[in-house]
Coordinates of C-alpha atoms and ligand atoms in Angstrom, one line a residue:
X1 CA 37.1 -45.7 48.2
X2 CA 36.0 -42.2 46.6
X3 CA 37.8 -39.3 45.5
X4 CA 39.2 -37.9 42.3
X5 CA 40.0 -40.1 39.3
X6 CA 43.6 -39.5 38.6
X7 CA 45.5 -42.2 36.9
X8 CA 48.1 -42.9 38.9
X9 CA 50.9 -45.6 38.1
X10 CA 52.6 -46.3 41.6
X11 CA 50.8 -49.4 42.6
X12 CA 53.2 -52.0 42.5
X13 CA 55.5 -50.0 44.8
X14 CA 55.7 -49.6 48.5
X15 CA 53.3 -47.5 50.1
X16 CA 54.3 -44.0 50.3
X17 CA 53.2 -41.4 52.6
X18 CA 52.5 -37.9 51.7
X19 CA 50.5 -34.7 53.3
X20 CA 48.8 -31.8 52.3
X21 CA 50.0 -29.0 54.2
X22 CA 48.1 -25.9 53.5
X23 CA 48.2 -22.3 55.6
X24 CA 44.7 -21.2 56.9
X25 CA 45.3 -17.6 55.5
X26 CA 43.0 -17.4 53.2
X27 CA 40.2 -20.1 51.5
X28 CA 41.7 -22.9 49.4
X29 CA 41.8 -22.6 45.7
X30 CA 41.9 -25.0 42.1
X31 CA 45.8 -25.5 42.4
X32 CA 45.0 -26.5 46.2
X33 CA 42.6 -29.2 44.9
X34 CA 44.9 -30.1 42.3
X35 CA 47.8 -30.5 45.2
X36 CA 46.2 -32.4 47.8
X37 CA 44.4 -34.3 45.2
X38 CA 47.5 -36.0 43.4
X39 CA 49.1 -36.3 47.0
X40 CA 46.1 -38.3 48.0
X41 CA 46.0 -40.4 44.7
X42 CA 49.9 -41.3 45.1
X43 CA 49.2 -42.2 48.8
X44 CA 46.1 -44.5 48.5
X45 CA 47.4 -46.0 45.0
X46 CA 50.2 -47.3 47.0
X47 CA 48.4 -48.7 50.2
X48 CA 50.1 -46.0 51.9
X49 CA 48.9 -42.9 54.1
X50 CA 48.1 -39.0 53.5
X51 CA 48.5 -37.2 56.2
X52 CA 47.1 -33.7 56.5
X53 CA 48.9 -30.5 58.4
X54 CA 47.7 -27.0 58.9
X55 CA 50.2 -24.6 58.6
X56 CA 49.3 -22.1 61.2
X57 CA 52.2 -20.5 62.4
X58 CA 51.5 -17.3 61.3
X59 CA 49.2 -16.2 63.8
X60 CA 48.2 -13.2 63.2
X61 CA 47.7 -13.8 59.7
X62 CA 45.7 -17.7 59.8
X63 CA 41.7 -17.4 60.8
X64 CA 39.8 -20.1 62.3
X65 CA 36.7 -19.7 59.5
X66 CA 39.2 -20.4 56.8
X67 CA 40.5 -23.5 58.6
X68 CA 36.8 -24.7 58.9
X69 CA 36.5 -24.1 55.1
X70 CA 40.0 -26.8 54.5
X71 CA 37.6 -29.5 56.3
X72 CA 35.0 -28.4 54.1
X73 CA 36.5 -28.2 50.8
X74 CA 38.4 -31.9 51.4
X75 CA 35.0 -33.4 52.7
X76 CA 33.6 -31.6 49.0
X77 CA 36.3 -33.4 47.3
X78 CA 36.1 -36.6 48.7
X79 CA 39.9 -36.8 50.5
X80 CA 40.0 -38.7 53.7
X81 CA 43.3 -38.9 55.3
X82 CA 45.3 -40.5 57.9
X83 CA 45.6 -39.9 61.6
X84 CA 44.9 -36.9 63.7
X85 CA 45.3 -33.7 61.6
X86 CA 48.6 -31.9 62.7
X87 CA 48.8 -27.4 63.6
X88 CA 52.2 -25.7 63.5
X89 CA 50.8 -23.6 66.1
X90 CA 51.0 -26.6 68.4
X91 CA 54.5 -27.6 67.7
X92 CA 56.8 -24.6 68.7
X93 CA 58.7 -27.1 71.3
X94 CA 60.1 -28.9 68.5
X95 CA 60.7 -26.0 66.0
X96 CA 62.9 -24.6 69.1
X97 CA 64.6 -27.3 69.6
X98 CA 65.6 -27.6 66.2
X99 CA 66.6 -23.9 66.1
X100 CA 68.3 -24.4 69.2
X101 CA 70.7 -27.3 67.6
X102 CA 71.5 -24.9 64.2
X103 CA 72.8 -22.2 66.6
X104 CA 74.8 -24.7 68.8
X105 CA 76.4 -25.9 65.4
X106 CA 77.5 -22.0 64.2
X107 CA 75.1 -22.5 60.9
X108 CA 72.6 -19.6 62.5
X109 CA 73.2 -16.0 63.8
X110 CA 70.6 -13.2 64.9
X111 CA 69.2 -11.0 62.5
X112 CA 68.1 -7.3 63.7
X113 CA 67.2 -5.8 60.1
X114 CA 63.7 -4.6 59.2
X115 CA 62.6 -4.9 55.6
X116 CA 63.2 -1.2 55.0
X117 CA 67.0 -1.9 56.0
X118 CA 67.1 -4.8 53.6
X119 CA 65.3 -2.8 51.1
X120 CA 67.8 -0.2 51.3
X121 CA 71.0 -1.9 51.8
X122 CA 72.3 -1.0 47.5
X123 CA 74.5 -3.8 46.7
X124 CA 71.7 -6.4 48.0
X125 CA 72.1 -9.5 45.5
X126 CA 68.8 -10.8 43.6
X127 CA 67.1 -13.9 43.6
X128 CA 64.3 -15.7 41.8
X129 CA 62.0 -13.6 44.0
X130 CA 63.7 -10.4 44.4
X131 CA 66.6 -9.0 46.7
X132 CA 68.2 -11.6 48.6
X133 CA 69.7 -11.0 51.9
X134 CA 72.7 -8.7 52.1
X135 CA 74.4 -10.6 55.2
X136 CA 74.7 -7.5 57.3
X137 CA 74.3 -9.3 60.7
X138 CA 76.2 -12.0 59.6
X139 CA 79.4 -10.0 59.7
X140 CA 78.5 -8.1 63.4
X141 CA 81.5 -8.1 65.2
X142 CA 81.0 -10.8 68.6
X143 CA 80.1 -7.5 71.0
X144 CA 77.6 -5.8 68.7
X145 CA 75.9 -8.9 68.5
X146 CA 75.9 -9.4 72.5
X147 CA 74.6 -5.5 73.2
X148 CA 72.0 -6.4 70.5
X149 CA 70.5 -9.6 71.8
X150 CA 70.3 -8.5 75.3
X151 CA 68.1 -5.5 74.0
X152 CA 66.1 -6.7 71.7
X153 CA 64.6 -10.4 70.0
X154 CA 65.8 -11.2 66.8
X155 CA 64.8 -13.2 63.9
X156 CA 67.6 -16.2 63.1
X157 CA 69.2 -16.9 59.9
X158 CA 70.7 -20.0 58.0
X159 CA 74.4 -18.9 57.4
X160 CA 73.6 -20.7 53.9
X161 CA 77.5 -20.2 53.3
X162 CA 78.9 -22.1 56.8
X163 CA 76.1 -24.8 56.6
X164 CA 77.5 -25.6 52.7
X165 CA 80.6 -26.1 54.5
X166 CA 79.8 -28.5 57.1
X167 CA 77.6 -30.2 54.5
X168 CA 79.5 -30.8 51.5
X169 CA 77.3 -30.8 48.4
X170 CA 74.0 -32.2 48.4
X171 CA 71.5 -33.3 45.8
X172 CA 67.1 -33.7 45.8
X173 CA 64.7 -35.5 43.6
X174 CA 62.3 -33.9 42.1
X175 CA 59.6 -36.1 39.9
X176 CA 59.7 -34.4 36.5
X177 CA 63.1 -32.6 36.5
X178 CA 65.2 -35.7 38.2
X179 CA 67.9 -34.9 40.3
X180 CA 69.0 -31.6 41.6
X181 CA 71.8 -30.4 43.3
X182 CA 70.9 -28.5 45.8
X183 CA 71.8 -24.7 45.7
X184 CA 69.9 -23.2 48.5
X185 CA 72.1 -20.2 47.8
X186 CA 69.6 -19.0 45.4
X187 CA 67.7 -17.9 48.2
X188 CA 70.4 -16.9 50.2
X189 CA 70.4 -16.6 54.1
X190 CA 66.8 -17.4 54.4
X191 CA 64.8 -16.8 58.0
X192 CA 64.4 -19.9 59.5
X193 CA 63.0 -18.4 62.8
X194 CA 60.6 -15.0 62.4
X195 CA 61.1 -12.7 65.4
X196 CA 57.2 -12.5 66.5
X197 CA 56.3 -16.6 65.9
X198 CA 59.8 -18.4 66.6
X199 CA 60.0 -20.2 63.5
X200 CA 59.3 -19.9 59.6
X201 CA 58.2 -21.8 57.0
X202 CA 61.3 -23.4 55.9
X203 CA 62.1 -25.2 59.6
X204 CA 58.7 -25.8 60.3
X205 CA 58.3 -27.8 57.3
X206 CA 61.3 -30.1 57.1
X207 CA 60.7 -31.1 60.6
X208 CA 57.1 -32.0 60.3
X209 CA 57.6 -33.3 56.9
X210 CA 60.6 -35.9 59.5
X211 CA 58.4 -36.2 62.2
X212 CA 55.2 -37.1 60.0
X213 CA 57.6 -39.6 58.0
X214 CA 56.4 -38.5 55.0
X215 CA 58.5 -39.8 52.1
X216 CA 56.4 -37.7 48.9
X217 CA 55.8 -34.2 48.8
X218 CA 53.5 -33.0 46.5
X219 CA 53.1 -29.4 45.8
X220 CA 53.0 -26.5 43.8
X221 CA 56.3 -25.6 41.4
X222 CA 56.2 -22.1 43.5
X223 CA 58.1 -23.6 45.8
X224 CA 61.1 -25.4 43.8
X225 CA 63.4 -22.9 44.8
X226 CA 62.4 -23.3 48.7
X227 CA 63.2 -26.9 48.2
X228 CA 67.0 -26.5 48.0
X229 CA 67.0 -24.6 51.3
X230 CA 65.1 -27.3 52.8
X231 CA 67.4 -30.1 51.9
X232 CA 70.4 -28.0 53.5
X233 CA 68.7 -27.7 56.7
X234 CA 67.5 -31.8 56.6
X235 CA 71.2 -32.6 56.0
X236 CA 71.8 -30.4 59.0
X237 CA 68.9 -31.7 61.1
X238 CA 70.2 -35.5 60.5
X239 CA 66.7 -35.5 58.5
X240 CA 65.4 -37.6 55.5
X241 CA 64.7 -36.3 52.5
X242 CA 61.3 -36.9 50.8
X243 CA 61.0 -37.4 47.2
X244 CA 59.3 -33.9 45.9
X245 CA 56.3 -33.8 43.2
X246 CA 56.2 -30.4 42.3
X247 CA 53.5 -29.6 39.7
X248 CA 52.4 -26.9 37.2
X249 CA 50.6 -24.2 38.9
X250 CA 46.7 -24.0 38.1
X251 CA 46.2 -20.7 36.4
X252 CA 42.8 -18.5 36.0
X253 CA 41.3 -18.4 32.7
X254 CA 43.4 -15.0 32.4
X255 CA 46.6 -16.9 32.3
X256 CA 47.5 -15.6 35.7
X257 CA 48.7 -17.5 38.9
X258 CA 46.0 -18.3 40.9
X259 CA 45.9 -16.2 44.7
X260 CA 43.5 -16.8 47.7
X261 CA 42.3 -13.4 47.7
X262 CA 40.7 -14.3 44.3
X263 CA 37.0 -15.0 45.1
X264 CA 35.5 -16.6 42.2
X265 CA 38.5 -19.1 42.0
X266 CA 38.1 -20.6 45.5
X267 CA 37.0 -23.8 46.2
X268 CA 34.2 -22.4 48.6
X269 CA 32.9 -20.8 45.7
X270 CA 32.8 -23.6 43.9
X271 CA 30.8 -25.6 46.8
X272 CA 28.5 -22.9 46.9
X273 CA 27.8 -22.4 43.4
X274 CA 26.5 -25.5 43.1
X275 CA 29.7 -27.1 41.5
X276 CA 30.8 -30.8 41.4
X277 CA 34.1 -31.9 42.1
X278 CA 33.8 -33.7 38.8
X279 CA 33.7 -30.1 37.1
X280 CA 36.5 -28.4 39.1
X281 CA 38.9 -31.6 38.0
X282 CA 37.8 -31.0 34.5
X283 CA 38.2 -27.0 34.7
X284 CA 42.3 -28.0 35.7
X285 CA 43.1 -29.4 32.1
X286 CA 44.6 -32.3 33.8
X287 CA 47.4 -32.8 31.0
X288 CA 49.4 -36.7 30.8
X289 CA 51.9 -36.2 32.9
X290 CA 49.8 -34.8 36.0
X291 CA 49.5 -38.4 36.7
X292 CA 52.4 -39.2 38.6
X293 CA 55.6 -41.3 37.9
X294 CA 56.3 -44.1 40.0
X295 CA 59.0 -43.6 42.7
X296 CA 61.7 -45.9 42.5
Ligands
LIG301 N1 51.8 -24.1 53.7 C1 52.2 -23.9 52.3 C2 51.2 -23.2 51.5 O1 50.0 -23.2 51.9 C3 52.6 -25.2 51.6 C4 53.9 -25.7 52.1 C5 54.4 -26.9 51.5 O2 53.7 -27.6 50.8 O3 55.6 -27.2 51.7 O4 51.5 -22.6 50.5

């Protein structure tokens, strides 16, 4: 077997199975590589199985060239993974369904807001990434709502507040911070279906992260604060709950997150450049504890 030389400590547990899951919007860079290579060490160091899923539900935003560059950049690094490679893009009939059974339980309601009414509605509450949602269609009156939908689509909401209820509190693992309780309020009443694609990011994921049976996911600490959000809605779901690896973001040699539009930090440019693999894993500083701890 090839691929990167992490040390990885898992390999007198039972195989795991994890994914790299990335969105063809842009090409893949270092913290990709650093992502789907320590969810491919954790699967093949415990027998188990890495599955691979293109997050394409963004249409109008995900190009086929940069898809073809993913293939390219984990043939570069030497991951294989398991099975046929899953698109978003081809699973709307489960994302529907899923929507379909949050609105049947009263844990969803319409949303008819643009960003410039969100932007402008004053006493909108913050969050770690700026306003949260105000909760103005959650409080339309039952008749407003009705002379809405039949005009117009909306985009659906998690009534974070009502699910909580239903719930009771909830808790998530996460490998170097331990347990969490979950507090998907941080985020607040998150979209869980977009108006123009039918679903978002935070449904999308936790039912192909079910359906794919992955038990580790492995990704950047950018999206900590999505993880409490996506425990609610597999509590809601009946879903499992995978163990969660999130890891230091890679950062530019100006100390600055790394983003796809940056050229010279993509892995393509690496490829192209003449680059090994060997000298992208030792650009990332790979400190001790990037190799991963042994699920229990
Ligand atoms: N598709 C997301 C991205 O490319 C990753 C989602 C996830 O790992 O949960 O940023």
């Amino acid at each position: 077997m090839t691929g990167p030389d992490f040390v990885v400590d898992n390999v007198d547990n039972p195989p795991v199975t994890t994914r790299f899951a990335p969105s063809p919007t842009g090409l893949l860079h270092r913290g990709h590589a650093f992502s789907a290579m320590m969810g491919w060490r954790l699967a093949r160091a415990s027998g188990g199985r890495f599955v691979l899923r293109i997050e394409d539900i963004d249409t109008a935003r995900c190009r086929p060239e940069h898809e073809a560059a993913i293939f390219d950049d984990l043939a570069w690094l030497g991951l294989d993974w398991d099975g046929p490679v899953w698109r978003q893009s081809e699973r709307s009939t489960a994302y529907a369904q899923a929507l379909e059974r949050l609105i049947v339980m009263g844990v969803a309601y319409p949303c008819f807001c643009t960003r410039a009414d969100i932007a402008a509605a004053a006493s909108a509450p913050h969050g770690p990434d700026g306003p949260l949602y105000p909760g103005t269609c959650r409080n339309l009156d039952a008749a407003t709502r009705a002379a809405r939908l039949a005009r117009e689509a909306p985009a659906w909401r998690l009534d974070v507040g009502a699910a909580l209820a239903r719930t009771g509190p909830l808790r998530w693992q996460d490998r170097a911070q331990g347990w969490q309780p979950a507090d998907p309020q941080r985020l607040g009443d998150i979209v869980i279906a977009r108006r123009d694609v039918g679903t978002a990011y935070a449904l999308a994921v936790v039912v192909d992260d079910a359906a794919q049976g992955i038990t580790d996911v492995v990704r950047g600490e950018d999206l900590f604060d999505a993880t409490h959000a996506q425990r609610l809605l597999q509590a809601l779901l009946g879903l499992p709950t995978p163990r969660y690896h999130h890891h230091r973001l890679i950062r530019g040699s100006d100390g600055k997150r790394l983003a796809k539009r940056l050229p010279q930090e993509t892995l393509s440019a690496w490829r192209v450049a003449g680059q090994s693999p060997a000298d992208l894993i030792a650009s990332l500083n790979l400190l001790a504890n990037d190799a991963l701890w042994p699920p229990d």
